[in-house]
Coordinates of C-alpha atoms and ligand atoms in Angstrom, one line a residue:
X1 CA 17.7 106.5 157.6
X2 CA 19.4 103.1 158.3
X3 CA 22.0 103.4 161.1
X4 CA 24.0 100.4 159.9
X5 CA 26.9 98.5 161.5
X6 CA 29.4 100.2 163.8
X7 CA 32.6 98.6 164.8
X8 CA 34.7 99.9 167.7
X9 CA 38.4 99.1 167.4
X10 CA 40.1 99.2 164.0
X11 CA 42.6 96.4 164.6
X12 CA 42.9 92.9 163.2
X13 CA 39.4 91.8 164.3
X14 CA 37.6 95.1 163.6
X15 CA 39.2 95.5 160.2
X16 CA 38.4 91.9 159.1
X17 CA 34.8 92.3 160.4
X18 CA 34.3 95.4 158.3
X19 CA 35.6 93.7 155.1
X20 CA 33.6 90.5 155.9
X21 CA 30.3 92.5 156.2
X22 CA 30.8 93.6 152.6
X23 CA 32.0 90.1 151.5
X24 CA 28.7 88.9 152.9
X25 CA 26.7 91.3 150.7
X26 CA 25.7 93.8 153.4
X27 CA 24.9 97.0 151.6
X28 CA 24.1 99.4 154.5
X29 CA 26.5 101.8 156.2
X30 CA 29.6 100.3 157.8
X31 CA 31.6 102.5 160.2
X32 CA 35.0 101.5 161.7
X33 CA 36.1 103.6 164.6
X34 CA 39.7 103.4 165.9
X35 CA 41.7 105.4 168.3
X36 CA 45.1 104.8 166.5
X37 CA 46.0 107.2 163.7
X38 CA 46.7 104.3 161.3
X39 CA 44.8 102.1 158.9
X40 CA 43.9 98.7 160.5
X41 CA 47.2 96.8 160.6
X42 CA 48.8 93.5 161.6
X43 CA 50.5 93.5 165.0
X44 CA 52.6 90.3 164.7
X45 CA 55.3 91.9 162.6
X46 CA 55.9 94.6 165.3
X47 CA 58.0 92.2 167.3
X48 CA 59.4 90.4 164.2
X49 CA 60.2 91.7 160.7
X50 CA 59.1 95.3 161.3
X51 CA 61.4 95.5 164.3
X52 CA 64.5 94.5 162.4
X53 CA 63.8 96.5 159.3
X54 CA 65.7 99.7 158.7
X55 CA 62.5 101.6 158.1
X56 CA 59.6 99.8 159.8
X57 CA 56.4 100.0 157.9
X58 CA 52.8 99.2 158.8
X59 CA 51.4 96.0 157.3
X60 CA 47.9 97.3 156.6
X61 CA 44.9 94.9 156.6
X62 CA 43.1 97.3 154.2
X63 CA 44.4 100.2 152.3
X64 CA 42.5 103.6 152.1
X65 CA 41.6 102.7 148.5
X66 CA 40.1 99.3 149.5
X67 CA 38.1 100.9 152.4
X68 CA 36.8 103.5 150.0
X69 CA 36.0 100.9 147.3
X70 CA 34.0 98.9 149.9
X71 CA 32.3 102.0 151.2
X72 CA 33.7 101.4 154.7
X73 CA 33.9 104.7 156.7
X74 CA 37.1 104.6 158.8
X75 CA 37.1 107.2 161.6
X76 CA 40.7 107.2 163.0
X77 CA 42.4 108.9 166.0
X78 CA 39.0 109.0 167.8
X79 CA 38.0 107.0 170.8
X80 CA 34.5 105.6 171.5
X81 CA 33.8 106.9 175.0
X82 CA 30.2 105.7 175.8
X83 CA 27.5 103.4 174.5
X84 CA 23.9 104.4 175.0
X85 CA 22.2 101.0 174.6
X86 CA 18.6 102.4 174.7
X87 CA 19.3 105.0 172.0
X88 CA 21.5 102.5 170.0
X89 CA 24.2 105.1 169.8
X90 CA 27.9 105.5 170.6
X91 CA 29.5 108.7 171.7
X92 CA 33.0 109.5 170.4
X93 CA 35.8 111.5 171.9
X94 CA 35.4 114.3 169.3
X95 CA 31.9 114.9 170.6
X96 CA 30.1 113.2 167.7
X97 CA 27.5 110.5 168.1
X98 CA 27.1 107.4 165.9
X99 CA 23.8 105.5 165.7
X100 CA 24.0 101.8 165.2
X101 CA 21.7 98.9 164.3
X102 CA 24.3 96.4 165.4
X103 CA 27.5 97.2 167.3
X104 CA 30.8 95.2 167.4
X105 CA 33.3 95.7 170.1
X106 CA 36.7 94.8 168.8
X107 CA 38.7 96.8 171.3
X108 CA 41.6 94.3 171.7
X109 CA 43.9 94.1 174.7
X110 CA 46.5 96.4 176.2
X111 CA 49.8 95.6 177.9
X112 CA 49.5 94.7 181.6
X113 CA 51.2 97.5 183.5
X114 CA 54.0 96.7 185.9
X115 CA 52.7 97.9 189.2
X116 CA 56.0 99.5 190.5
X117 CA 57.1 103.0 191.2
X118 CA 60.2 104.3 189.5
X119 CA 59.1 103.8 185.9
X120 CA 59.9 106.7 183.6
X121 CA 60.4 107.4 179.9
X122 CA 62.9 104.6 179.4
X123 CA 60.4 101.9 180.6
X124 CA 58.1 101.1 177.7
X125 CA 55.5 98.6 176.4
X126 CA 55.0 97.1 173.0
X127 CA 51.5 97.0 171.5
X128 CA 51.2 99.6 168.7
X129 CA 53.1 100.6 165.6
X130 CA 54.1 103.8 167.5
X131 CA 55.4 101.8 170.4
X132 CA 57.4 99.7 167.9
X133 CA 59.0 102.8 166.3
X134 CA 60.0 104.2 169.7
X135 CA 61.6 100.9 170.7
X136 CA 63.3 100.4 167.2
X137 CA 65.2 103.6 167.7
X138 CA 67.1 102.0 170.7
X139 CA 68.0 98.7 169.0
X140 CA 71.6 99.2 168.0
X141 CA 75.0 97.7 169.1
X142 CA 75.6 100.6 171.5
X143 CA 72.5 100.0 173.5
X144 CA 71.5 97.7 176.4
X145 CA 68.0 96.4 176.4
X146 CA 66.3 94.9 179.4
X147 CA 63.2 92.9 178.8
X148 CA 60.9 92.4 181.7
X149 CA 58.9 89.2 181.2
X150 CA 59.8 86.0 179.3
X151 CA 56.6 85.7 177.3
X152 CA 56.2 85.6 173.5
X153 CA 56.4 89.3 172.8
X154 CA 59.4 89.9 175.0
X155 CA 61.3 87.0 173.6
X156 CA 60.5 87.9 170.0
X157 CA 61.7 91.4 170.8
X158 CA 64.9 89.9 172.4
X159 CA 65.6 88.0 169.2
X160 CA 65.1 91.2 167.1
X161 CA 67.3 93.3 169.4
X162 CA 70.1 90.7 169.1
X163 CA 69.8 90.7 165.4
X164 CA 70.4 94.4 165.5
X165 CA 73.4 94.0 167.8
X166 CA 72.0 95.3 171.1
X167 CA 73.0 93.7 174.4
X168 CA 69.9 92.0 175.8
X169 CA 68.9 90.8 179.3
X170 CA 65.5 89.0 179.9
X171 CA 64.2 88.9 183.4
X172 CA 61.4 86.4 184.2
X173 CA 59.9 86.1 187.6
X174 CA 58.5 82.6 187.0
X175 CA 60.8 79.5 187.3
X176 CA 61.0 79.3 183.5
X177 CA 60.2 81.4 180.4
X178 CA 56.9 80.8 178.5
X179 CA 55.1 79.5 181.6
X180 CA 51.7 80.1 180.1
X181 CA 50.5 77.5 177.6
X182 CA 53.9 76.2 176.5
X183 CA 55.3 72.8 177.6
X184 CA 58.6 73.0 179.6
X185 CA 60.4 70.8 176.9
X186 CA 59.7 73.5 174.3
X187 CA 60.4 76.5 176.5
X188 CA 63.8 74.9 177.3
X189 CA 64.7 74.9 173.6
X190 CA 63.7 78.5 173.2
X191 CA 65.7 79.4 176.4
X192 CA 68.8 77.7 175.0
X193 CA 68.4 79.4 171.6
X194 CA 68.4 82.8 173.3
X195 CA 71.4 82.0 175.4
X196 CA 73.2 80.7 172.3
X197 CA 72.5 84.1 170.6
X198 CA 74.0 85.9 173.5
X199 CA 70.9 86.9 175.5
X200 CA 71.3 86.8 179.3
X201 CA 68.2 85.1 180.6
X202 CA 67.3 85.3 184.3
X203 CA 64.4 83.1 185.5
X204 CA 62.9 82.9 188.9
X205 CA 64.1 86.5 189.6
X206 CA 61.7 89.1 190.9
X207 CA 62.4 92.8 190.7
X208 CA 62.8 94.7 193.9
X209 CA 63.3 98.2 192.5
X210 CA 63.4 100.1 189.3
X211 CA 65.0 103.6 188.9
X212 CA 64.6 105.3 185.6
X213 CA 66.2 108.8 185.2
X214 CA 65.2 109.2 181.6
X215 CA 68.6 108.2 180.3
X216 CA 69.2 104.8 182.0
X217 CA 67.1 102.3 183.8
X218 CA 68.6 100.6 186.9
X219 CA 66.8 97.4 187.8
X220 CA 67.6 95.8 191.1
X221 CA 66.6 92.2 191.5
X222 CA 65.4 90.8 194.9
X223 CA 68.7 89.0 195.3
X224 CA 70.5 92.4 195.0
X225 CA 71.9 91.9 191.5
X226 CA 71.6 95.0 189.3
X227 CA 70.9 95.3 185.6
X228 CA 71.5 98.7 183.9
X229 CA 69.9 99.3 180.5
X230 CA 69.3 102.1 178.1
X231 CA 65.7 100.9 177.6
X232 CA 63.5 98.5 179.6
X233 CA 60.6 96.9 177.6
X234 CA 57.9 95.5 179.8
X235 CA 56.1 92.4 178.4
X236 CA 54.2 90.8 181.3
X237 CA 51.0 90.0 179.4
X238 CA 48.0 91.8 178.3
X239 CA 44.6 92.7 179.7
X240 CA 41.4 92.9 177.7
X241 CA 40.0 96.4 176.9
X242 CA 36.6 96.2 178.6
X243 CA 35.9 99.7 180.0
X244 CA 33.4 100.8 177.4
X245 CA 31.5 97.5 177.7
X246 CA 31.5 97.5 181.5
X247 CA 30.3 101.1 181.7
X248 CA 27.4 100.2 179.3
X249 CA 26.4 97.4 181.8
X250 CA 27.5 94.5 179.7
X251 CA 28.8 91.3 181.5
X252 CA 32.5 91.1 181.9
X253 CA 34.2 87.8 182.7
X254 CA 38.0 87.9 181.9
X255 CA 37.0 90.0 178.9
X256 CA 33.6 91.1 177.5
X257 CA 31.5 88.0 178.0
X258 CA 29.9 86.7 174.8
X259 CA 28.0 83.5 173.9
X260 CA 29.2 81.0 171.3
X261 CA 27.8 83.3 168.6
X262 CA 29.9 86.2 170.0
X263 CA 26.8 88.1 171.2
X264 CA 27.0 90.0 174.5
X265 CA 24.0 90.0 176.8
X266 CA 22.6 92.8 174.6
X267 CA 21.2 91.2 171.4
X268 CA 22.5 94.1 169.3
X269 CA 26.0 94.2 170.6
X270 CA 28.7 91.7 169.7
X271 CA 32.3 91.4 170.9
X272 CA 35.2 89.5 169.3
X273 CA 39.0 89.1 169.3
X274 CA 41.4 89.8 172.2
X275 CA 38.7 91.7 174.1
X276 CA 36.2 88.9 174.6
X277 CA 35.8 85.7 176.5
X278 CA 33.7 83.0 174.9
X279 CA 32.7 79.4 175.4
X280 CA 34.9 77.0 173.4
X281 CA 32.9 74.2 172.0
X282 CA 35.8 71.7 171.6
X283 CA 36.5 71.9 175.4
X284 CA 32.8 71.4 176.4
X285 CA 32.1 75.1 176.6
X286 CA 35.2 76.1 178.7
X287 CA 35.2 79.9 178.8
X288 CA 38.5 81.3 177.3
X289 CA 40.0 84.5 176.1
X290 CA 42.6 84.2 173.3
X291 CA 45.2 86.7 172.4
X292 CA 46.0 85.3 169.0
X293 CA 46.1 86.7 165.4
X294 CA 44.1 83.9 163.7
X295 CA 41.4 84.0 166.4
X296 CA 41.0 87.7 165.9
X297 CA 40.5 87.1 162.1
X298 CA 38.1 84.2 162.5
X299 CA 36.0 85.9 165.2
X300 CA 35.9 89.2 163.1
X301 CA 34.5 87.2 160.2
X302 CA 32.1 85.3 162.4
X303 CA 30.9 88.4 164.2
X304 CA 30.1 90.0 160.8
X305 CA 28.0 86.9 159.9
X306 CA 26.2 86.9 163.1
X307 CA 25.5 90.7 163.1
X308 CA 23.6 89.8 159.9
X309 CA 21.6 87.2 161.7
X310 CA 23.4 83.9 160.9
X311 CA 23.5 82.8 164.6
X312 CA 26.5 80.6 163.9
X313 CA 28.6 79.3 166.8
X314 CA 32.3 79.7 167.0
X315 CA 33.9 76.2 166.9
X316 CA 37.5 76.8 165.9
X317 CA 40.6 75.2 167.3
X318 CA 42.9 77.9 168.8
X319 CA 46.1 78.2 167.0
X320 CA 49.2 80.3 167.8
X321 CA 52.6 80.7 166.4
X322 CA 55.8 82.5 167.3
X323 CA 59.1 83.0 165.4
X324 CA 62.4 83.5 167.2
X325 CA 65.7 83.3 165.4
X326 CA 65.3 80.5 162.9
X327 CA 62.8 78.6 165.1
X328 CA 59.1 78.5 164.7
X329 CA 56.8 77.4 167.5
X330 CA 53.2 76.5 166.8
X331 CA 50.5 75.4 169.2
X332 CA 47.1 74.1 168.2
X333 CA 44.5 73.7 171.0
X334 CA 45.1 74.4 174.7
X335 CA 47.8 72.2 176.1
X336 CA 46.5 72.5 179.7
X337 CA 43.6 70.4 178.6
X338 CA 46.0 67.4 178.3
X339 CA 46.8 64.9 181.0
X340 CA 49.6 63.1 179.2
X341 CA 51.9 63.8 176.2
X342 CA 53.3 61.8 173.3
X343 CA 56.3 63.1 171.4
X344 CA 56.8 62.7 167.7
X345 CA 60.3 63.6 166.3
X346 CA 60.3 65.1 162.8
X347 CA 64.0 65.3 162.2
X348 CA 66.4 68.3 162.2
X349 CA 65.6 68.8 165.9
X350 CA 61.9 69.5 165.1
X351 CA 59.3 67.7 167.2
X352 CA 55.6 67.8 168.2
X353 CA 54.2 67.1 171.6
X354 CA 50.6 65.7 171.4
X355 CA 48.5 66.4 174.5
X356 CA 45.9 63.8 175.3
X357 CA 43.0 64.0 177.7
X358 CA 42.3 61.3 180.3
X359 CA 40.0 59.5 177.9
X360 CA 42.6 59.5 175.1
X361 CA 41.2 62.4 173.1
X362 CA 43.7 64.6 171.4
X363 CA 43.2 68.0 172.8
X364 CA 46.3 70.0 171.7
X365 CA 49.6 69.8 169.9
X366 CA 52.7 71.9 170.5
X367 CA 55.6 71.9 168.0
X368 CA 58.9 73.5 167.5
X369 CA 61.5 73.3 164.8
X370 CA 63.5 75.3 162.2
X371 CA 61.5 77.3 159.7
X372 CA 58.3 75.6 158.6
X373 CA 59.2 72.1 159.9
X374 CA 56.2 71.6 162.2
X375 CA 53.6 73.5 160.2
X376 CA 52.1 70.7 158.2
X377 CA 51.8 68.2 161.1
X378 CA 50.4 70.9 163.4
X379 CA 47.7 71.6 160.7
X380 CA 46.9 67.9 160.6
X381 CA 46.8 67.7 164.4
X382 CA 44.5 70.7 164.4
X383 CA 42.1 68.7 162.2
X384 CA 42.3 65.7 164.5
X385 CA 41.6 67.9 167.5
X386 CA 38.6 69.4 165.7
X387 CA 37.3 65.9 165.0
X388 CA 37.7 65.0 168.7
X389 CA 39.8 62.1 167.6
X390 CA 41.3 59.5 169.9
X391 CA 44.4 58.3 168.0
X392 CA 46.5 55.5 169.4
X393 CA 49.4 57.1 171.3
X394 CA 51.9 54.7 169.6
X395 CA 50.6 55.9 166.2
X396 CA 51.0 59.5 167.2
X397 CA 54.6 58.9 168.4
X398 CA 55.7 57.0 165.4
X399 CA 57.3 58.8 162.4
X400 CA 56.3 55.8 160.3
X401 CA 52.6 56.5 160.7
X402 CA 51.3 59.4 158.7
X403 CA 49.1 61.8 160.6
X404 CA 46.9 62.0 157.5
X405 CA 46.1 58.3 157.8
X406 CA 44.9 58.9 161.4
X407 CA 42.6 61.6 160.1
X408 CA 41.2 59.2 157.6
X409 CA 40.6 56.6 160.3
Ligands
FAD1 C1 53.9 92.8 169.2 C2 52.9 91.8 169.0 C3 53.2 90.5 168.4 C4 52.2 89.6 168.2 N1 52.6 88.4 167.6 C5 51.7 87.4 167.5 C6 52.0 86.2 166.9 O1 53.2 85.9 166.5 N2 51.1 85.2 166.8 C7 49.8 85.4 167.1 O2 48.9 84.5 167.0 N3 49.4 86.6 167.7 C8 50.3 87.6 167.9 N4 50.0 88.8 168.5 C9 48.6 88.9 168.9 C10 47.7 89.5 167.8 O3 48.3 90.6 167.2 C11 46.3 89.9 168.5 O4 45.7 88.8 169.0 C12 45.4 90.6 167.5 O5 46.0 91.9 167.1 C13 44.1 90.9 168.2 O6 43.3 91.6 167.4 P1 42.1 92.6 167.9 O7 41.5 93.2 166.8 O8 41.3 91.8 168.9 O9 42.8 93.6 168.9 P2 43.9 94.8 168.4 O10 44.6 94.3 167.2 O11 44.6 95.2 169.6 O12 42.9 96.0 167.9 C14 42.1 96.7 168.8 C15 42.1 98.1 168.4 O13 41.0 98.8 169.1 C16 41.4 100.1 169.5 N5 40.6 100.5 170.6 C17 40.4 100.0 171.8 N6 39.5 100.7 172.5 C18 39.0 101.6 171.7 C19 37.9 102.6 171.8 N7 37.3 102.8 172.9 N8 37.7 103.4 170.7 C20 38.4 103.2 169.6 N9 39.4 102.3 169.4 C21 39.6 101.5 170.4 C22 42.9 99.8 169.9 O14 43.7 100.9 170.1 C23 43.3 98.9 168.8 O15 43.8 99.7 167.7 C24 50.9 89.8 168.7 C25 50.6 91.0 169.3 C26 51.5 92.0 169.5 C27 51.2 93.3 170.2

């Protein structure tokens, strides 16, 4: 009997890959294994709309009916615990064994743990719908929320908590918020927006001690200052989930190491989404790992294609967005590839920073503004980045020159 395709991790990437296999006409067995009790779902709403809703709901990527209609077997609440590469089989935590022809690891990432003693039940992380529900219960005007880490998830959560009336303090150890991948000029605007909404933002402050008695969390900063909160949410980044792959002897390099076709060093095992690192063609094969929604979707679809033998290389421009209050921030490409920047003002306080490499190539664009103000131009910038274009800096900076015309050139 045909073993078929097995996907470990029923998140954004795994869910999309399962559907893509059917879209591509694959008729054999498709099994999606996830350790969460839910249908595959979108995580971005967890720190945004779902967090401010009265009754948070899962935004499912596929309903039970769709999975059934597509003959996708979804095994939930069960963990894959070992891969036997010789036997082409995966052992699950319920004792069962699944045979595979091709295997996709879409195990995602998990919050980086704060390596400090003193953390208790009032110190939590945000990754899953269950985490979101537990945090949501504390977001009310009577509560004080401390957010440890001024990254995207922490800041989005801060905005949601303010919307629900909680008192919010953000503690960031780095000299500024959004240190990773966001230009200082844009981080400054986000910082000011939080302060204007009543968030206390500490930067350059490390934590000396945390005492959590299950009712309150007392955070002592290195300078002696104390912050007392009803809940502390720790958002200090994420680490790829690689244990299963590592134990199976697959190469790990800041994630499960795959080639441009998302194949691991076992020809029958692929990895995609947050859990993998891959060579990015537009930056001459620089190995990266992305924690981004669109990347998880794109790689899920590509992994499905390549499990069916297409051998196609991933060649997409990274793209990320974050919404906080009325502001939307979007980044196309990796800004640290740039050596200089050119600013284009779009009106209403919106602007885009174009990041240029030494040879003048456009390598990234970071934009911020109200609502959808930067979306169209970031999309065009993304196309210029994909084309490896070298637009004249004066043209990029001038509102009188349409980005579309640069694309045509
Ligand atoms: C709160 C939050 C907000 C976000 N907001 C944005 C945003 O605004 N913009 C953006 O671009 N990105 C955002 N992201 C990132 C985006 O959601 C992720 O990049 C995306 O979910 C990655 O998809 P994935 O399938 O690789 O991993 P995941 O969605 O994490 O799915 C992996 C799944 O695999 C399961 N799993 C792991 N190991 C096993 C095992 N051994 N057996 C069975 N199951 C296993 C995990 O439990 C999980 O369910 C956000 C993420 C979070 C958490």
